[in-house]
């Protein structure tokens, strides 16, 4: 069986890093840098083969079409953030999500209603950002709520009012084809990945974290933030674009790379 890796010529390191894992599975990697490889037109993908397209979905679909491969068989790996509201989808599916409400400095009555819906003070007001860490302010009363809303509104970000957790533990889990291949623990603004041979899970992480993340993500490759509360319960916070695959195969170990490729071939079968 073969794994066709299609990219724009900037991912040779990724292909090289996946080589030993492919060999372990008895697979041959076919490296296609579509900008430079005229042989791409002569590729014929067999029924047991898998196709990994590195780049945006649109580019990958175009490449797949040029190779005569059904785009639905391709594993699209891009770096775009989700375009839909994942929290609303998770709530409809009955998954545990962080209890939050959108608030605005121009609708103070709505903010007070949100306080009632969330069970009263204390609450946490945070800025919503797709990348990096947003600001979080504790509010204990109506005056402090209005003051915090006015202050954080200056950032230009959307504002979310939700449950206040004194010592939250935040995990970011990377999922590939339904399997957890990496998990990071957030410390302030930094994210500590299992980059030093720690296996799929960093020390201290519970299996519940990866199980919930796998239930939340249905795409080929993505990342999800999971909140662990003081009482040991969990809630989903947000979905993110995954780290670039070049980074993923750098910090994950051989076992995780094998799991990633095995998942691709299982899905192609």
Tab-separated table of C-alpha atoms in Angstrom:
chain	number	residue	atom	x	y	z
A	1	UNK	CA	0.000	0.000	0.000
A	2	UNK	CA	1.058	3.569	-0.625
A	3	UNK	CA	0.593	6.925	1.066
A	4	UNK	CA	0.540	9.777	-1.428
A	5	UNK	CA	1.621	13.006	0.270
A	6	UNK	CA	0.716	15.998	-1.888
A	7	UNK	CA	2.166	19.385	-0.959
A	8	UNK	CA	3.419	22.617	-2.501
A	9	UNK	CA	7.125	21.880	-2.076
A	10	UNK	CA	7.583	23.256	1.440
A	11	UNK	CA	6.898	20.060	3.415
A	12	UNK	CA	9.768	17.733	2.582
A	13	UNK	CA	10.686	17.605	6.289
A	14	UNK	CA	7.221	16.345	7.142
A	15	UNK	CA	7.440	13.600	4.545
A	16	UNK	CA	10.872	12.557	5.829
A	17	UNK	CA	9.645	12.439	9.463
A	18	UNK	CA	6.737	10.168	8.502
A	19	UNK	CA	9.040	7.743	6.666
A	20	UNK	CA	9.912	5.387	9.569
A	21	UNK	CA	6.263	5.158	10.646
A	22	UNK	CA	5.246	4.271	7.094
A	23	UNK	CA	7.952	1.599	6.942
A	24	UNK	CA	6.676	0.076	10.197
A	25	UNK	CA	3.233	-0.259	8.614
A	26	UNK	CA	4.657	-1.725	5.421
A	27	UNK	CA	3.653	1.326	3.409
A	28	UNK	CA	5.527	3.288	0.786
A	29	UNK	CA	5.389	7.074	0.811
A	30	UNK	CA	5.012	8.736	-2.571
A	31	UNK	CA	6.149	12.338	-2.207
A	32	UNK	CA	4.459	14.704	-4.661
A	33	UNK	CA	5.539	18.344	-4.574
A	34	UNK	CA	2.977	19.509	-7.091
A	35	UNK	CA	4.784	22.738	-7.972
A	36	UNK	CA	7.916	20.911	-9.050
A	37	UNK	CA	6.924	17.327	-9.841
A	38	UNK	CA	5.686	16.775	-13.406
A	39	UNK	CA	5.198	13.065	-12.629
A	40	UNK	CA	2.132	13.915	-10.558
A	41	UNK	CA	0.024	13.613	-13.690
A	42	UNK	CA	0.941	9.929	-13.991
A	43	UNK	CA	-0.071	8.869	-10.472
A	44	UNK	CA	-2.753	6.201	-10.110
A	45	UNK	CA	-4.102	5.753	-6.573
A	46	UNK	CA	-5.131	2.202	-5.729
A	47	UNK	CA	-7.997	1.055	-3.558
A	48	UNK	CA	-5.774	0.354	-0.520
A	49	UNK	CA	-3.817	3.579	-0.828
A	50	UNK	CA	-4.309	6.770	1.180
A	51	UNK	CA	-3.870	10.386	0.131
A	52	UNK	CA	-2.646	13.123	2.472
A	53	UNK	CA	-3.011	16.656	1.098
A	54	UNK	CA	-1.087	19.369	2.931
A	55	UNK	CA	-2.579	22.819	2.405
A	56	UNK	CA	-5.972	24.457	2.208
A	57	UNK	CA	-9.032	22.389	1.375
A	58	UNK	CA	-9.535	24.180	-1.936
A	59	UNK	CA	-5.977	23.487	-3.065
A	60	UNK	CA	-6.142	19.879	-1.916
A	61	UNK	CA	-9.399	19.250	-3.750
A	62	UNK	CA	-7.910	20.739	-6.903
A	63	UNK	CA	-4.860	18.506	-6.591
A	64	UNK	CA	-6.980	15.448	-5.940
A	65	UNK	CA	-9.084	16.189	-9.004
A	66	UNK	CA	-5.969	16.561	-11.142
A	67	UNK	CA	-4.885	13.089	-9.996
A	68	UNK	CA	-8.278	11.575	-10.671
A	69	UNK	CA	-8.885	10.892	-6.967
A	70	UNK	CA	-12.267	11.376	-5.326
A	71	UNK	CA	-11.767	14.356	-3.007
A	72	UNK	CA	-13.777	12.542	-0.328
A	73	UNK	CA	-10.959	9.995	-0.055
A	74	UNK	CA	-8.357	12.674	0.630
A	75	UNK	CA	-7.266	13.724	4.075
A	76	UNK	CA	-7.179	17.494	3.918
A	77	UNK	CA	-4.722	19.138	6.271
A	78	UNK	CA	-4.930	22.928	6.286
A	79	UNK	CA	-4.338	25.609	8.869
A	80	UNK	CA	-7.622	27.523	8.705
A	81	UNK	CA	-9.627	28.036	11.885
A	82	UNK	CA	-13.167	26.604	12.039
A	83	UNK	CA	-15.720	28.748	10.212
A	84	UNK	CA	-18.746	27.592	12.204
A	85	UNK	CA	-19.548	27.916	15.884
A	86	UNK	CA	-18.351	24.604	17.357
A	87	UNK	CA	-19.821	25.285	20.805
A	88	UNK	CA	-23.355	25.518	19.423
A	89	UNK	CA	-22.862	22.217	17.606
A	90	UNK	CA	-21.499	20.531	20.727
A	91	UNK	CA	-24.426	21.790	22.781
A	92	UNK	CA	-26.895	20.359	20.236
A	93	UNK	CA	-25.066	17.031	20.384
A	94	UNK	CA	-25.326	16.935	24.177
A	95	UNK	CA	-21.602	17.307	24.881
A	96	UNK	CA	-20.526	19.229	27.999
A	97	UNK	CA	-19.553	22.805	27.174
A	98	UNK	CA	-18.465	25.714	29.300
A	99	UNK	CA	-21.475	27.719	30.489
A	100	UNK	CA	-21.062	31.108	28.814
A	101	UNK	CA	-23.111	33.915	27.273
A	102	UNK	CA	-22.117	36.647	24.834
A	103	UNK	CA	-22.339	40.136	26.340
A	104	UNK	CA	-21.889	43.674	25.020
A	105	UNK	CA	-21.201	47.096	26.513
A	106	UNK	CA	-24.220	48.336	24.542
A	107	UNK	CA	-26.699	45.866	26.095
A	108	UNK	CA	-26.297	46.007	29.853
A	109	UNK	CA	-29.700	44.476	30.522
A	110	UNK	CA	-28.641	41.419	28.508
A	111	UNK	CA	-25.524	41.130	30.658
A	112	UNK	CA	-27.609	41.154	33.830
A	113	UNK	CA	-29.913	38.488	32.405
A	114	UNK	CA	-26.837	36.413	31.607
A	115	UNK	CA	-25.774	36.686	35.256
A	116	UNK	CA	-29.129	35.245	36.336
A	117	UNK	CA	-28.964	32.439	33.763
A	118	UNK	CA	-25.458	31.524	34.927
A	119	UNK	CA	-26.454	31.345	38.582
A	120	UNK	CA	-25.084	34.638	39.880
A	121	UNK	CA	-21.674	35.949	40.878
A	122	UNK	CA	-18.773	35.335	40.895
A	123	UNK	CA	-18.340	34.972	37.139
A	124	UNK	CA	-15.504	35.288	34.660
A	125	UNK	CA	-15.558	37.723	31.730
A	126	UNK	CA	-13.169	36.881	28.924
A	127	UNK	CA	-12.208	38.070	25.477
A	128	UNK	CA	-12.825	35.617	22.657
A	129	UNK	CA	-9.758	35.010	20.501
A	130	UNK	CA	-9.079	32.202	18.028
A	131	UNK	CA	-5.333	32.156	18.562
A	132	UNK	CA	-3.357	32.764	21.708
A	133	UNK	CA	-4.724	33.434	25.157
A	134	UNK	CA	-7.443	35.984	25.814
A	135	UNK	CA	-7.874	38.131	28.913
A	136	UNK	CA	-10.037	36.945	31.812
A	137	UNK	CA	-11.446	39.189	34.560
A	138	UNK	CA	-13.318	38.048	37.669
A	139	UNK	CA	-16.552	39.954	38.359
A	140	UNK	CA	-18.301	39.814	41.738
A	141	UNK	CA	-21.047	42.422	41.439
A	142	UNK	CA	-23.087	44.460	38.970
A	143	UNK	CA	-20.721	47.478	39.146
A	144	UNK	CA	-17.641	45.313	38.603
A	145	UNK	CA	-19.382	43.589	35.681
A	146	UNK	CA	-20.117	46.869	33.902
A	147	UNK	CA	-16.598	48.122	34.598
A	148	UNK	CA	-15.024	44.924	33.239
A	149	UNK	CA	-17.220	44.978	30.122
A	150	UNK	CA	-16.200	48.574	29.375
A	151	UNK	CA	-12.534	47.738	29.944
A	152	UNK	CA	-12.362	44.561	27.836
A	153	UNK	CA	-14.546	46.023	25.079
A	154	UNK	CA	-11.617	48.311	24.247
A	155	UNK	CA	-9.770	45.256	22.907
A	156	UNK	CA	-12.278	45.000	20.070
A	157	UNK	CA	-12.858	41.309	20.803
A	158	UNK	CA	-16.174	39.603	21.443
A	159	UNK	CA	-16.882	39.156	25.155
A	160	UNK	CA	-18.059	36.006	26.904
A	161	UNK	CA	-19.431	35.860	30.448
A	162	UNK	CA	-19.239	32.463	32.093
A	163	UNK	CA	-18.589	30.387	35.161
A	164	UNK	CA	-15.631	31.450	37.268
A	165	UNK	CA	-13.134	28.709	38.072
A	166	UNK	CA	-10.479	29.510	40.634
A	167	UNK	CA	-7.779	27.128	39.418
A	168	UNK	CA	-8.703	25.955	35.930
A	169	UNK	CA	-6.610	23.455	34.037
A	170	UNK	CA	-6.689	23.931	30.274
A	171	UNK	CA	-5.775	21.208	27.816
A	172	UNK	CA	-5.422	21.402	24.057
A	173	UNK	CA	-5.776	18.053	22.306
A	174	UNK	CA	-4.780	17.382	18.692
A	175	UNK	CA	-6.946	14.777	16.983
A	176	UNK	CA	-6.082	13.031	13.725
A	177	UNK	CA	-8.689	10.828	12.074
A	178	UNK	CA	-10.421	10.207	15.390
A	179	UNK	CA	-7.286	9.495	17.426
A	180	UNK	CA	-5.460	11.700	19.910
A	181	UNK	CA	-1.894	12.223	18.704
A	182	UNK	CA	-0.878	15.021	21.055
A	183	UNK	CA	-2.014	16.913	24.119
A	184	UNK	CA	-0.713	20.140	25.605
A	185	UNK	CA	-1.187	21.797	28.979
A	186	UNK	CA	-1.583	25.565	28.955
A	187	UNK	CA	0.496	27.538	31.427
A	188	UNK	CA	-0.483	31.231	31.255
A	189	UNK	CA	0.146	32.237	27.626
A	190	UNK	CA	2.397	29.263	26.847
A	191	UNK	CA	1.385	25.804	25.676
A	192	UNK	CA	3.523	22.883	26.811
A	193	UNK	CA	3.280	20.059	24.278
A	194	UNK	CA	4.463	16.510	24.802
A	195	UNK	CA	7.523	17.371	22.744
A	196	UNK	CA	10.133	15.408	24.673
A	197	UNK	CA	9.148	11.801	24.188
A	198	UNK	CA	6.311	11.753	26.669
A	199	UNK	CA	4.010	9.637	24.521
A	200	UNK	CA	0.567	10.761	23.462
A	201	UNK	CA	-0.348	12.264	26.846
A	202	UNK	CA	1.703	14.654	28.968
A	203	UNK	CA	2.171	13.818	32.632
A	204	UNK	CA	-0.922	14.495	34.699
A	205	UNK	CA	-3.492	14.335	31.909
A	206	UNK	CA	-6.518	12.101	32.406
A	207	UNK	CA	-7.941	9.819	29.747
A	208	UNK	CA	-11.259	11.686	30.064
A	209	UNK	CA	-9.619	14.672	28.359
A	210	UNK	CA	-8.774	12.812	25.163
A	211	UNK	CA	-12.074	10.917	25.149
A	212	UNK	CA	-14.046	14.153	25.255
A	213	UNK	CA	-11.856	15.756	22.589
A	214	UNK	CA	-12.336	12.776	20.264
A	215	UNK	CA	-16.091	13.024	20.698
A	216	UNK	CA	-15.979	16.732	19.859
A	217	UNK	CA	-13.914	16.629	16.675
A	218	UNK	CA	-15.177	14.950	13.556
A	219	UNK	CA	-12.689	16.332	11.013
A	220	UNK	CA	-9.508	14.704	9.760
A	221	UNK	CA	-7.152	16.849	11.832
A	222	UNK	CA	-8.004	19.465	14.413
A	223	UNK	CA	-7.459	20.718	17.928
A	224	UNK	CA	-9.883	21.328	20.761
A	225	UNK	CA	-9.532	23.104	24.103
A	226	UNK	CA	-10.859	21.240	27.141
A	227	UNK	CA	-11.373	22.857	30.544
A	228	UNK	CA	-10.830	20.798	33.695
A	229	UNK	CA	-12.655	22.333	36.650
A	230	UNK	CA	-11.605	22.287	40.289
A	231	UNK	CA	-14.022	19.407	40.960
A	232	UNK	CA	-12.520	17.214	38.220
A	233	UNK	CA	-15.329	17.635	35.682
A	234	UNK	CA	-14.658	18.679	32.096
A	235	UNK	CA	-16.123	21.082	29.563
A	236	UNK	CA	-15.337	21.889	25.944
A	237	UNK	CA	-14.296	25.481	25.259
A	238	UNK	CA	-13.426	25.889	21.582
A	239	UNK	CA	-12.090	24.224	18.454
A	240	UNK	CA	-8.946	25.422	16.725
A	241	UNK	CA	-6.961	24.846	13.619
A	242	UNK	CA	-4.347	22.212	14.439
A	243	UNK	CA	-0.669	23.036	14.596
A	244	UNK	CA	0.881	22.729	11.120
A	245	UNK	CA	1.540	19.083	10.364
A	246	UNK	CA	5.247	19.916	10.060
A	247	UNK	CA	5.163	20.815	13.771
A	248	UNK	CA	2.961	17.886	14.752
A	249	UNK	CA	5.300	15.239	13.353
A	250	UNK	CA	8.243	17.040	14.946
A	251	UNK	CA	6.994	16.971	18.536
A	252	UNK	CA	4.942	13.777	18.523
A	253	UNK	CA	6.716	10.469	19.026
A	254	UNK	CA	6.997	7.482	16.677
A	255	UNK	CA	4.004	5.774	18.273
A	256	UNK	CA	1.830	8.798	17.548
A	257	UNK	CA	3.077	9.021	13.949
A	258	UNK	CA	2.232	5.358	13.437
A	259	UNK	CA	-1.230	5.949	14.921
A	260	UNK	CA	-1.737	8.875	12.562
A	261	UNK	CA	-0.822	6.870	9.466
A	262	UNK	CA	-2.749	3.786	10.601
A	263	UNK	CA	-5.846	5.953	11.015
A	264	UNK	CA	-5.433	7.273	7.482
A	265	UNK	CA	-5.158	3.776	6.005
A	266	UNK	CA	-8.029	2.409	8.107
A	267	UNK	CA	-10.238	5.206	6.806
A	268	UNK	CA	-9.207	4.535	3.209
A	269	UNK	CA	-10.032	0.830	3.489
